[in-house]
Amino acid sequence: QKEVEQDPGPLSVPEGAIVSLNCTYSNSAFQYFMWYRQYSRKGPELLMYTYSSGNKEDGRFTAQVDKSSKYISLFIRNSQPSDSATYLCAMSPPGYQKVTFGIGTKLQVIP
Amino acid sequence: EAGVAQSPRYKIIEKRQSVAFWCNPISGHATLYWYQQILGQGPKLLIQFQNNGVVDDSQLPKDRFSAERLKGVDSTLKIQPAKLEDSAVYLCASSLTGAPDTQYFGPGTRLTVL
């Protein structure tokens, strides 16, 4: 079993839709949870970061962590064509240890 | 603030040849990472430096991969000899503090091994 599982998609939605992206994980030691956005032929860029459980909102983006279910989500409201990219979840234990990435979900927002 | 610089951006080599990649981190960033991202997969950490010391190289195939960080600034990653399965994007990232939410990635070097 992989430490981090993520559906690769692709996920195709119309402009303005609410997008839900998810990851599950098996390592209960994970405390840092991150979402990265990666455009084609670019490096990943940090989008959202959550420590331990709870929700975090930043503009159109909301990150949720449910440690009891080992499940994290990223919601994108009012999706835009510029949101078309691959979204990677990433996690790590405390103590600045190695970050483990999911395989990424490819999202396409159609105008 | 200038970002993480990497070169070359693309490289095509034959199997069994050697290749080297270069990374210049963001100024002042003490922590530097090299990741391998195979097509359709997430980045996998190969090696992490804190200044010029190695913090984690547990996933670096040491029989063919080597990395160094000169004077705690620039870094090079070398593969010798290359195998077909080394075809991937090699990403360099840097961090001021080493905290997991503070990594800034470069654009990557796309390696194709024929």
PDB file of C-alpha atoms in Angstrom:
ATOM      1  CA  GLN A   1       0.000   0.000   0.000  1.00  0.00           C
ATOM      2  CA  LYS A   2       1.305   3.442  -0.923  1.00  0.00           C
ATOM      3  CA  GLU A   3       1.675   5.932   1.906  1.00  0.00           C
ATOM      4  CA  VAL A   4      -0.338   8.517  -0.055  1.00  0.00           C
ATOM      5  CA  GLU A   5      -3.096   7.677  -2.537  1.00  0.00           C
ATOM      6  CA  GLN A   6      -4.472  10.196  -5.023  1.00  0.00           C
ATOM      7  CA  ASP A   7      -6.748   9.712  -8.028  1.00  0.00           C
ATOM      8  CA  PRO A   8      -4.822  10.827 -11.134  1.00  0.00           C
ATOM      9  CA  GLY A   9      -7.953  11.905 -13.010  1.00  0.00           C
ATOM     10  CA  PRO A  10      -8.135  13.611 -15.415  1.00  0.00           C
ATOM     11  CA  LEU A  11     -10.962  15.683 -13.987  1.00  0.00           C
ATOM     12  CA  SER A  12     -12.795  17.933 -16.407  1.00  0.00           C
ATOM     13  CA  VAL A  13     -15.269  20.567 -15.144  1.00  0.00           C
ATOM     14  CA  PRO A  14     -17.049  23.605 -16.610  1.00  0.00           C
ATOM     15  CA  GLU A  15     -15.939  27.086 -15.606  1.00  0.00           C
ATOM     16  CA  GLY A  16     -17.579  28.211 -12.369  1.00  0.00           C
ATOM     17  CA  ALA A  17     -17.947  24.691 -10.942  1.00  0.00           C
ATOM     18  CA  ILE A  18     -16.854  23.661  -7.465  1.00  0.00           C
ATOM     19  CA  VAL A  19     -13.947  21.234  -7.651  1.00  0.00           C
ATOM     20  CA  SER A  20     -13.167  18.646  -4.976  1.00  0.00           C
ATOM     21  CA  LEU A  21      -9.740  17.004  -4.911  1.00  0.00           C
ATOM     22  CA  ASN A  22      -8.848  14.326  -2.392  1.00  0.00           C
ATOM     23  CA  CYS A  23      -6.055  12.197  -0.973  1.00  0.00           C
ATOM     24  CA  THR A  24      -5.931   9.389   1.535  1.00  0.00           C
ATOM     25  CA  TYR A  25      -2.902   8.336   3.510  1.00  0.00           C
ATOM     26  CA  SER A  26      -1.793   5.476   5.726  1.00  0.00           C
ATOM     27  CA  ASN A  27       0.982   7.001   7.869  1.00  0.00           C
ATOM     28  CA  SER A  28      -0.596   8.248  11.104  1.00  0.00           C
ATOM     29  CA  ALA A  29       2.585  10.209  11.864  1.00  0.00           C
ATOM     30  CA  PHE A  30       1.826  12.769   9.146  1.00  0.00           C
ATOM     31  CA  GLN A  31       1.138  16.186  10.691  1.00  0.00           C
ATOM     32  CA  TYR A  32       1.879  18.634   7.868  1.00  0.00           C
ATOM     33  CA  PHE A  33      -0.513  18.587   4.912  1.00  0.00           C
ATOM     34  CA  MET A  34       0.058  20.582   1.763  1.00  0.00           C
ATOM     35  CA  TRP A  35      -1.436  21.098  -1.665  1.00  0.00           C
ATOM     36  CA  TYR A  36       0.757  22.061  -4.584  1.00  0.00           C
ATOM     37  CA  ARG A  37      -0.275  23.233  -8.040  1.00  0.00           C
ATOM     38  CA  GLN A  38       1.897  22.259 -10.987  1.00  0.00           C
ATOM     39  CA  TYR A  39       1.424  23.752 -14.418  1.00  0.00           C
ATOM     40  CA  SER A  40       2.746  21.870 -17.426  1.00  0.00           C
ATOM     41  CA  ARG A  41       6.552  21.991 -17.664  1.00  0.00           C
ATOM     42  CA  LYS A  42       6.832  23.992 -14.432  1.00  0.00           C
ATOM     43  CA  GLY A  43       7.858  23.146 -10.892  1.00  0.00           C
ATOM     44  CA  PRO A  44       5.211  22.674  -8.180  1.00  0.00           C
ATOM     45  CA  GLU A  45       4.123  25.774  -6.245  1.00  0.00           C
ATOM     46  CA  LEU A  46       2.639  25.659  -2.753  1.00  0.00           C
ATOM     47  CA  LEU A  47      -1.062  26.454  -2.732  1.00  0.00           C
ATOM     48  CA  MET A  48      -2.303  25.581   0.744  1.00  0.00           C
ATOM     49  CA  TYR A  49      -0.803  24.312   3.968  1.00  0.00           C
ATOM     50  CA  THR A  50      -2.478  22.883   7.075  1.00  0.00           C
ATOM     51  CA  TYR A  51      -0.930  21.641  10.287  1.00  0.00           C
ATOM     52  CA  SER A  52      -2.743  18.718  11.930  1.00  0.00           C
ATOM     53  CA  SER A  53      -6.543  18.681  11.557  1.00  0.00           C
ATOM     54  CA  GLY A  54      -9.030  21.326  10.545  1.00  0.00           C
ATOM     55  CA  ASN A  55      -9.930  23.645   7.725  1.00  0.00           C
ATOM     56  CA  LYS A  56      -8.100  26.503   6.083  1.00  0.00           C
ATOM     57  CA  GLU A  57      -9.503  28.954   3.576  1.00  0.00           C
ATOM     58  CA  ASP A  58      -7.658  31.253   1.178  1.00  0.00           C
ATOM     59  CA  GLY A  59      -9.775  33.049  -1.383  1.00  0.00           C
ATOM     60  CA  ARG A  60     -11.413  30.462  -3.615  1.00  0.00           C
ATOM     61  CA  PHE A  61      -9.462  27.598  -2.052  1.00  0.00           C
ATOM     62  CA  THR A  62     -10.327  25.566   1.067  1.00  0.00           C
ATOM     63  CA  ALA A  63      -8.180  22.776   2.487  1.00  0.00           C
ATOM     64  CA  GLN A  64      -9.608  20.223   4.902  1.00  0.00           C
ATOM     65  CA  VAL A  65      -7.851  17.574   6.943  1.00  0.00           C
ATOM     66  CA  ASP A  66      -9.647  14.699   8.686  1.00  0.00           C
ATOM     67  CA  LYS A  67      -6.978  12.819  10.600  1.00  0.00           C
ATOM     68  CA  SER A  68      -9.451  10.296  12.021  1.00  0.00           C
ATOM     69  CA  SER A  69     -10.225   9.141   8.480  1.00  0.00           C
ATOM     70  CA  LYS A  70      -6.716   9.856   7.120  1.00  0.00           C
ATOM     71  CA  TYR A  71      -8.327  11.923   4.382  1.00  0.00           C
ATOM     72  CA  ILE A  72      -7.537  15.385   3.051  1.00  0.00           C
ATOM     73  CA  SER A  73      -9.400  17.531   0.557  1.00  0.00           C
ATOM     74  CA  LEU A  74      -8.925  20.662  -1.495  1.00  0.00           C
ATOM     75  CA  PHE A  75     -11.986  22.563  -2.687  1.00  0.00           C
ATOM     76  CA  ILE A  76     -11.837  25.153  -5.449  1.00  0.00           C
ATOM     77  CA  ARG A  77     -14.855  27.442  -5.744  1.00  0.00           C
ATOM     78  CA  ASN A  78     -15.830  29.289  -8.924  1.00  0.00           C
ATOM     79  CA  SER A  79     -13.187  27.386 -10.887  1.00  0.00           C
ATOM     80  CA  GLN A  80     -11.428  29.272 -13.684  1.00  0.00           C
ATOM     81  CA  PRO A  81      -9.624  28.073 -16.827  1.00  0.00           C
ATOM     82  CA  SER A  82      -6.407  29.318 -15.198  1.00  0.00           C
ATOM     83  CA  ASP A  83      -6.924  26.659 -12.508  1.00  0.00           C
ATOM     84  CA  SER A  84      -6.215  23.978 -15.114  1.00  0.00           C
ATOM     85  CA  ALA A  85      -3.140  22.204 -13.766  1.00  0.00           C
ATOM     86  CA  THR A  86      -2.059  19.130 -11.836  1.00  0.00           C
ATOM     87  CA  TYR A  87      -2.756  19.278  -8.102  1.00  0.00           C
ATOM     88  CA  LEU A  88      -0.406  17.358  -5.835  1.00  0.00           C
ATOM     89  CA  CYS A  89      -1.140  16.574  -2.211  1.00  0.00           C
ATOM     90  CA  ALA A  90       1.901  16.295   0.036  1.00  0.00           C
ATOM     91  CA  MET A  91       2.449  15.340   3.664  1.00  0.00           C
ATOM     92  CA  SER A  92       5.178  14.950   6.228  1.00  0.00           C
ATOM     93  CA  PRO A  93       5.674  13.965   9.859  1.00  0.00           C
ATOM     94  CA  PRO A  94       6.752  16.589  12.402  1.00  0.00           C
ATOM     95  CA  GLY A  95      10.396  17.510  12.752  1.00  0.00           C
ATOM     96  CA  TYR A  96      11.065  18.753   9.222  1.00  0.00           C
ATOM     97  CA  GLN A  97      11.216  15.241   7.832  1.00  0.00           C
ATOM     98  CA  LYS A  98      10.856  14.073   4.237  1.00  0.00           C
ATOM     99  CA  VAL A  99       7.745  15.224   2.353  1.00  0.00           C
ATOM    100  CA  THR A 100       5.784  12.459   0.581  1.00  0.00           C
ATOM    101  CA  PHE A 101       3.788  13.481  -2.494  1.00  0.00           C
ATOM    102  CA  GLY A 102       0.716  11.964  -4.127  1.00  0.00           C
ATOM    103  CA  ILE A 103       0.814  11.267  -7.857  1.00  0.00           C
ATOM    104  CA  GLY A 104      -1.271  14.339  -8.643  1.00  0.00           C
ATOM    105  CA  THR A 105      -4.751  14.916 -10.089  1.00  0.00           C
ATOM    106  CA  LYS A 106      -4.905  16.583 -13.488  1.00  0.00           C
ATOM    107  CA  LEU A 107      -7.682  19.194 -13.600  1.00  0.00           C
ATOM    108  CA  GLN A 108      -9.083  20.852 -16.691  1.00  0.00           C
ATOM    109  CA  VAL A 109     -11.540  23.736 -16.377  1.00  0.00           C
ATOM    110  CA  ILE A 110     -13.428  24.266 -19.610  1.00  0.00           C
ATOM    111  CA  PRO A 111     -14.518  27.836 -20.503  1.00  0.00           C
TER     112      PRO A 111
ATOM    113  CA  GLU B   1      13.282  37.861  -5.228  1.00  0.00           C
ATOM    114  CA  ALA B   2      14.826  35.547  -7.808  1.00  0.00           C
ATOM    115  CA  GLY B   3      13.554  31.981  -7.794  1.00  0.00           C
ATOM    116  CA  VAL B   4      15.375  28.667  -7.868  1.00  0.00           C
ATOM    117  CA  ALA B   5      17.422  28.363 -11.059  1.00  0.00           C
ATOM    118  CA  GLN B   6      18.169  25.084 -12.783  1.00  0.00           C
ATOM    119  CA  SER B   7      20.108  24.156 -15.877  1.00  0.00           C
ATOM    120  CA  PRO B   8      19.949  22.700 -18.374  1.00  0.00           C
ATOM    121  CA  ARG B   9      16.178  22.671 -18.874  1.00  0.00           C
ATOM    122  CA  TYR B  10      16.298  19.675 -21.196  1.00  0.00           C
ATOM    123  CA  LYS B  11      18.827  16.916 -21.767  1.00  0.00           C
ATOM    124  CA  ILE B  12      18.797  13.866 -24.026  1.00  0.00           C
ATOM    125  CA  ILE B  13      21.470  11.202 -23.582  1.00  0.00           C
ATOM    126  CA  GLU B  14      22.094   7.581 -24.492  1.00  0.00           C
ATOM    127  CA  LYS B  15      21.969   4.922 -21.772  1.00  0.00           C
ATOM    128  CA  ARG B  16      25.286   4.351 -20.007  1.00  0.00           C
ATOM    129  CA  GLN B  17      26.309   7.981 -20.590  1.00  0.00           C
ATOM    130  CA  SER B  18      26.771  10.394 -17.700  1.00  0.00           C
ATOM    131  CA  VAL B  19      24.893  13.641 -17.071  1.00  0.00           C
ATOM    132  CA  ALA B  20      24.996  16.473 -14.554  1.00  0.00           C
ATOM    133  CA  PHE B  21      22.373  18.958 -13.447  1.00  0.00           C
ATOM    134  CA  TRP B  22      22.958  22.269 -11.724  1.00  0.00           C
ATOM    135  CA  CYS B  23      20.837  24.143  -9.182  1.00  0.00           C
ATOM    136  CA  ASN B  24      21.173  27.637  -7.738  1.00  0.00           C
ATOM    137  CA  PRO B  25      18.806  28.060  -4.756  1.00  0.00           C
ATOM    138  CA  ILE B  26      17.145  31.229  -3.549  1.00  0.00           C
ATOM    139  CA  SER B  27      19.701  33.443  -1.846  1.00  0.00           C
ATOM    140  CA  GLY B  28      20.006  32.694   1.859  1.00  0.00           C
ATOM    141  CA  HIS B  29      18.161  29.379   1.731  1.00  0.00           C
ATOM    142  CA  ALA B  30      20.084  26.878   3.825  1.00  0.00           C
ATOM    143  CA  THR B  31      18.104  23.789   2.844  1.00  0.00           C
ATOM    144  CA  LEU B  32      18.279  22.359  -0.667  1.00  0.00           C
ATOM    145  CA  TYR B  33      16.426  19.362  -2.077  1.00  0.00           C
ATOM    146  CA  TRP B  34      16.690  17.263  -5.228  1.00  0.00           C
ATOM    147  CA  TYR B  35      13.550  15.431  -6.332  1.00  0.00           C
ATOM    148  CA  GLN B  36      12.912  12.975  -9.165  1.00  0.00           C
ATOM    149  CA  GLN B  37       9.504  13.202 -10.847  1.00  0.00           C
ATOM    150  CA  ILE B  38       8.755  10.376 -13.255  1.00  0.00           C
ATOM    151  CA  LEU B  39       5.956  11.048 -15.748  1.00  0.00           C
ATOM    152  CA  GLY B  40       2.576  10.544 -14.086  1.00  0.00           C
ATOM    153  CA  GLN B  41       4.022  10.417 -10.572  1.00  0.00           C
ATOM    154  CA  GLY B  42       4.622  12.832  -7.747  1.00  0.00           C
ATOM    155  CA  PRO B  43       8.076  14.121  -6.873  1.00  0.00           C
ATOM    156  CA  LYS B  44      10.264  11.702  -4.907  1.00  0.00           C
ATOM    157  CA  LEU B  45      12.980  13.092  -2.642  1.00  0.00           C
ATOM    158  CA  LEU B  46      16.455  11.980  -3.679  1.00  0.00           C
ATOM    159  CA  ILE B  47      18.602  14.032  -1.327  1.00  0.00           C
ATOM    160  CA  GLN B  48      18.283  16.897   1.160  1.00  0.00           C
ATOM    161  CA  PHE B  49      21.133  19.215   2.153  1.00  0.00           C
ATOM    162  CA  GLN B  50      21.312  21.519   5.145  1.00  0.00           C
ATOM    163  CA  ASN B  51      24.015  24.022   4.162  1.00  0.00           C
ATOM    164  CA  ASN B  52      26.608  21.660   2.654  1.00  0.00           C
ATOM    165  CA  GLY B  53      25.783  18.648   4.859  1.00  0.00           C
ATOM    166  CA  VAL B  54      23.524  15.775   3.816  1.00  0.00           C
ATOM    167  CA  VAL B  55      20.364  15.424   5.942  1.00  0.00           C
ATOM    168  CA  ASP B  56      18.596  12.622   4.031  1.00  0.00           C
ATOM    169  CA  ASP B  57      19.822  10.580   1.060  1.00  0.00           C
ATOM    170  CA  SER B  58      17.939   7.383   1.853  1.00  0.00           C
ATOM    171  CA  GLN B  59      16.248   7.265  -1.571  1.00  0.00           C
ATOM    172  CA  LEU B  60      19.300   8.195  -3.645  1.00  0.00           C
ATOM    173  CA  PRO B  61      20.550   5.258  -5.784  1.00  0.00           C
ATOM    174  CA  LYS B  62      24.104   5.706  -4.653  1.00  0.00           C
ATOM    175  CA  ASP B  63      25.573   3.224  -7.131  1.00  0.00           C
ATOM    176  CA  ARG B  64      24.870   5.675  -9.950  1.00  0.00           C
ATOM    177  CA  PHE B  65      23.682   8.978  -8.480  1.00  0.00           C
ATOM    178  CA  SER B  66      25.811  11.490  -6.618  1.00  0.00           C
ATOM    179  CA  ALA B  67      25.192  15.022  -5.416  1.00  0.00           C
ATOM    180  CA  GLU B  68      27.188  17.762  -3.826  1.00  0.00           C
ATOM    181  CA  ARG B  69      26.503  21.232  -2.562  1.00  0.00           C
ATOM    182  CA  LEU B  70      29.407  23.581  -3.019  1.00  0.00           C
ATOM    183  CA  LYS B  71      30.030  26.009  -0.148  1.00  0.00           C
ATOM    184  CA  GLY B  72      26.438  25.579   0.971  1.00  0.00           C
ATOM    185  CA  VAL B  73      25.042  27.380  -2.084  1.00  0.00           C
ATOM    186  CA  ASP B  74      24.898  25.809  -5.578  1.00  0.00           C
ATOM    187  CA  SER B  75      24.395  22.096  -6.011  1.00  0.00           C
ATOM    188  CA  THR B  76      25.020  19.521  -8.720  1.00  0.00           C
ATOM    189  CA  LEU B  77      23.346  16.160  -9.211  1.00  0.00           C
ATOM    190  CA  LYS B  78      25.152  13.587 -11.354  1.00  0.00           C
ATOM    191  CA  ILE B  79      24.050  10.303 -12.874  1.00  0.00           C
ATOM    192  CA  GLN B  80      26.720   7.882 -14.071  1.00  0.00           C
ATOM    193  CA  PRO B  81      25.924   5.652 -15.904  1.00  0.00           C
ATOM    194  CA  ALA B  82      22.354   6.537 -16.861  1.00  0.00           C
ATOM    195  CA  LYS B  83      19.639   3.909 -17.321  1.00  0.00           C
ATOM    196  CA  LEU B  84      16.423   4.115 -19.310  1.00  0.00           C
ATOM    197  CA  GLU B  85      14.416   4.294 -16.077  1.00  0.00           C
ATOM    198  CA  ASP B  86      16.225   7.506 -15.101  1.00  0.00           C
ATOM    199  CA  SER B  87      14.106   9.388 -17.665  1.00  0.00           C
ATOM    200  CA  ALA B  88      12.291  11.940 -15.508  1.00  0.00           C
ATOM    201  CA  VAL B  89      12.147  15.573 -14.481  1.00  0.00           C
ATOM    202  CA  TYR B  90      14.729  16.438 -11.847  1.00  0.00           C
ATOM    203  CA  LEU B  91      13.449  19.183  -9.579  1.00  0.00           C
ATOM    204  CA  CYS B  92      15.514  21.285  -7.236  1.00  0.00           C
ATOM    205  CA  ALA B  93      13.866  23.065  -4.317  1.00  0.00           C
ATOM    206  CA  SER B  94      15.148  25.284  -1.550  1.00  0.00           C
ATOM    207  CA  SER B  95      13.885  26.427   1.833  1.00  0.00           C
ATOM    208  CA  LEU B  96      14.948  29.092   4.278  1.00  0.00           C
ATOM    209  CA  THR B  97      14.048  27.069   7.373  1.00  0.00           C
ATOM    210  CA  GLY B  98      13.630  23.469   6.208  1.00  0.00           C
ATOM    211  CA  ALA B  99       9.983  23.497   7.296  1.00  0.00           C
ATOM    212  CA  PRO B 100       7.866  21.334   4.953  1.00  0.00           C
ATOM    213  CA  ASP B 101       5.602  24.211   3.925  1.00  0.00           C
ATOM    214  CA  THR B 102       8.441  26.476   2.824  1.00  0.00           C
ATOM    215  CA  GLN B 103       9.879  24.708  -0.208  1.00  0.00           C
ATOM    216  CA  TYR B 104      10.244  26.689  -3.413  1.00  0.00           C
ATOM    217  CA  PHE B 105      10.752  24.628  -6.547  1.00  0.00           C
ATOM    218  CA  GLY B 106      12.734  25.382  -9.661  1.00  0.00           C
ATOM    219  CA  PRO B 107      11.410  24.653 -13.166  1.00  0.00           C
ATOM    220  CA  GLY B 108      13.174  21.291 -13.361  1.00  0.00           C
ATOM    221  CA  THR B 109      15.461  19.550 -15.840  1.00  0.00           C
ATOM    222  CA  ARG B 110      13.733  17.099 -18.161  1.00  0.00           C
ATOM    223  CA  LEU B 111      16.026  14.123 -18.815  1.00  0.00           C
ATOM    224  CA  THR B 112      15.388  11.629 -21.594  1.00  0.00           C
ATOM    225  CA  VAL B 113      17.565   8.514 -21.685  1.00  0.00           C
ATOM    226  CA  LEU B 114      17.486   6.665 -25.028  1.00  0.00           C
TER     227      LEU B 114
END
